[in-house]
Amino acid sequence: MEKPGQWPPRPQLDALHARYVVEVVEELSLCPFARKCRELGRLHRPTFDRPPSPHEAARGSPTS
């Protein structure tokens, strides 16, 4: 069992995000570009090595 607060491995996060995009975003038509973006491989998945600050989360990328 993982320690509390420990983030899942990157492949597991990517799989969860991919499922969310298809089952929620695309299925509910929340974004008119989601399906085409995913199909063309243009879906951006920013990753963080720690929980992001609100500013970092809004920007979608960690600061160095």
C-alpha positions as a printed Julia matrix, in Angstrom:
64×3 Matrix{Float64}:
   0.0    0.0     0.0
   1.24   3.47   -0.83
   2.04   6.05    1.82
  -0.62   8.73    2.32
   0.12  11.76    0.18
   2.36   9.81   -2.21
   1.41  10.36   -5.83
   0.76   7.33   -8.06
   3.35   6.46  -10.72
   3.25   8.46  -13.98
   1.81   5.61  -16.13
  -1.07   5.2   -13.69
  -1.77   8.95  -13.72
  -1.69   9.03  -17.53
  -4.13   6.12  -17.74
  -6.51   7.79  -15.29
  -6.33  11.07  -17.18
  -6.9    9.36  -20.52
  -9.99   7.64  -19.15
 -11.3   10.92  -17.7
 -10.83  12.71  -21.03
 -12.79  10.06  -22.93
 -15.5    9.2   -20.39
 -16.16  12.67  -19.0
 -14.79  15.46  -21.17
 -15.59  13.93  -24.55
 -18.75  12.06  -23.55
 -20.32  15.17  -21.99
 -19.04  17.41  -24.8
 -17.26  19.67  -22.32
 -14.61  20.65  -24.87
 -15.21  20.69  -28.62
 -11.5   20.08  -29.28
 -10.85  17.21  -26.83
 -11.42  14.23  -29.14
  -9.48  15.6   -32.11
  -6.64  16.75  -29.85
  -6.39  13.28  -28.27
  -6.61  11.52  -31.63
  -3.81  13.68  -33.07
  -1.59  13.14  -30.03
  -1.68  16.79  -29.04
  -3.04  16.27  -25.53
  -0.76  17.95  -23.0
  -0.45  16.35  -19.56
   1.65  18.53  -17.26
   3.23  16.65  -14.38
   4.48  17.95  -11.06
   7.04  16.4    -8.72
   5.18  17.91   -5.78
   1.7   19.31   -5.27
   1.54  22.5    -7.33
   0.83  25.93   -5.94
  -2.45  27.43   -7.14
  -0.47  29.66   -9.54
   1.41  26.68  -11.01
  -1.8   24.69  -11.37
  -3.48  27.57  -13.21
  -0.51  27.88  -15.6
  -0.38  24.12  -16.18
   3.37  23.79  -15.73
   5.77  23.67  -12.79
   8.13  26.55  -12.19
  11.84  25.89  -11.96
